[in-house]
Amino acid sequence: MTPPSACPVCRAPALRPFLAVEGKAYCRCEACEATVLDPAHRLAPDAERAHYLTHRNDPADPGYRAFVGRLVTPLLARLPPGADVLDYGCGPASAAAAMLAEAGHRVSLYDPFFAPDPAPLARAYDAIVCTEVAEHFHDPAGEFARLAGLLRPGGWLAVMTLFQTDDARFARWRYRADPTHVVFYREATLRQLAERLGFACEVPARDVALMRARPF
């Protein structure tokens, strides 16, 4: 395959062919270590939306709440009372939004398929959560720049996505097999991304990165 000219995560001209699996081609960025699906193999928007509707993520399910809690719990410990929070990529129903609202925070929703009203993208926030969203970004560099621009000074960008760790298992990885997952991040990828944004970065739990904007 001919890889795209630049990494969609860091914009470096450092993508190299990595692996072909089940007819899909993947590249690896030598700069930020992201693994990227060749754009030729992405789903069309209608098929992408239809696949999201097959997910069964019930905000009331205790098991799913515990899963999302890996992001929500450390974020709650860092938020001021009554914070303004944007759930970006909230899907048709969001456990993270429910848990944050229950803790007394004001939560706005945006999703290109399920909550497409752009009005929330015209405001500023104390925190933005992306729970199992970043792996769907077709233009991660652009999306993260947009989100950084929506944060108030000292605000938090909270990202939850399964970190890619083992190249030997990549072909058999269940996360890779989801046809809507088009980019896979290592912890190092997100730390580099935070540094490029001028943010501090913490990894308080497995597969969770909390990036903080400068407090001025």
mmCIF file of N, CA and C in Angstrom, residues 71-80 105 156:
data_model
loop_
_atom_site.group_PDB
_atom_site.id
_atom_site.type_symbol
_atom_site.label_atom_id
_atom_site.label_comp_id
_atom_site.label_asym_id
_atom_site.label_seq_id
_atom_site.Cartn_x
_atom_site.Cartn_y
_atom_site.Cartn_z
ATOM 1 N N LEU A 71 -12.254 6.533 34.077
ATOM 2 C CA LEU A 71 -12.019 7.923 33.676
ATOM 3 C C LEU A 71 -12.730 8.890 34.606
ATOM 4 N N VAL A 72 -13.994 8.621 34.912
ATOM 5 C CA VAL A 72 -14.809 9.595 35.645
ATOM 6 C C VAL A 72 -14.286 9.808 37.061
ATOM 7 N N THR A 73 -13.907 8.749 37.750
ATOM 8 C CA THR A 73 -13.493 8.881 39.151
ATOM 9 C C THR A 73 -12.280 9.785 39.320
ATOM 10 N N PRO A 74 -11.182 9.571 38.591
ATOM 11 C CA PRO A 74 -10.054 10.501 38.762
ATOM 12 C C PRO A 74 -10.355 11.908 38.271
ATOM 13 N N LEU A 75 -11.219 12.039 37.260
ATOM 14 C CA LEU A 75 -11.571 13.376 36.797
ATOM 15 C C LEU A 75 -12.364 14.113 37.866
ATOM 16 N N LEU A 76 -13.325 13.445 38.510
ATOM 17 C CA LEU A 76 -14.116 14.091 39.554
ATOM 18 C C LEU A 76 -13.231 14.613 40.676
ATOM 19 N N ALA A 77 -12.148 13.906 40.976
ATOM 20 C CA ALA A 77 -11.255 14.335 42.047
ATOM 21 C C ALA A 77 -10.510 15.619 41.700
ATOM 22 N N ARG A 78 -10.514 15.997 40.426
ATOM 23 C CA ARG A 78 -9.763 17.170 39.973
ATOM 24 C C ARG A 78 -10.658 18.348 39.578
ATOM 25 N N LEU A 79 -11.963 18.153 39.522
ATOM 26 C CA LEU A 79 -12.861 19.204 39.061
ATOM 27 C C LEU A 79 -13.329 20.088 40.212
ATOM 28 N N PRO A 80 -13.517 21.393 39.948
ATOM 29 C CA PRO A 80 -14.150 22.251 40.954
ATOM 30 C C PRO A 80 -15.641 21.936 41.031
ATOM 31 N N HIS A 105 -22.240 18.359 38.310
ATOM 32 C CA HIS A 105 -21.637 19.158 37.251
ATOM 33 C C HIS A 105 -22.640 19.395 36.117
ATOM 34 N N TRP A 156 -9.439 20.411 31.846
ATOM 35 C CA TRP A 156 -9.006 19.023 31.668
ATOM 36 C C TRP A 156 -9.595 18.418 30.405
#
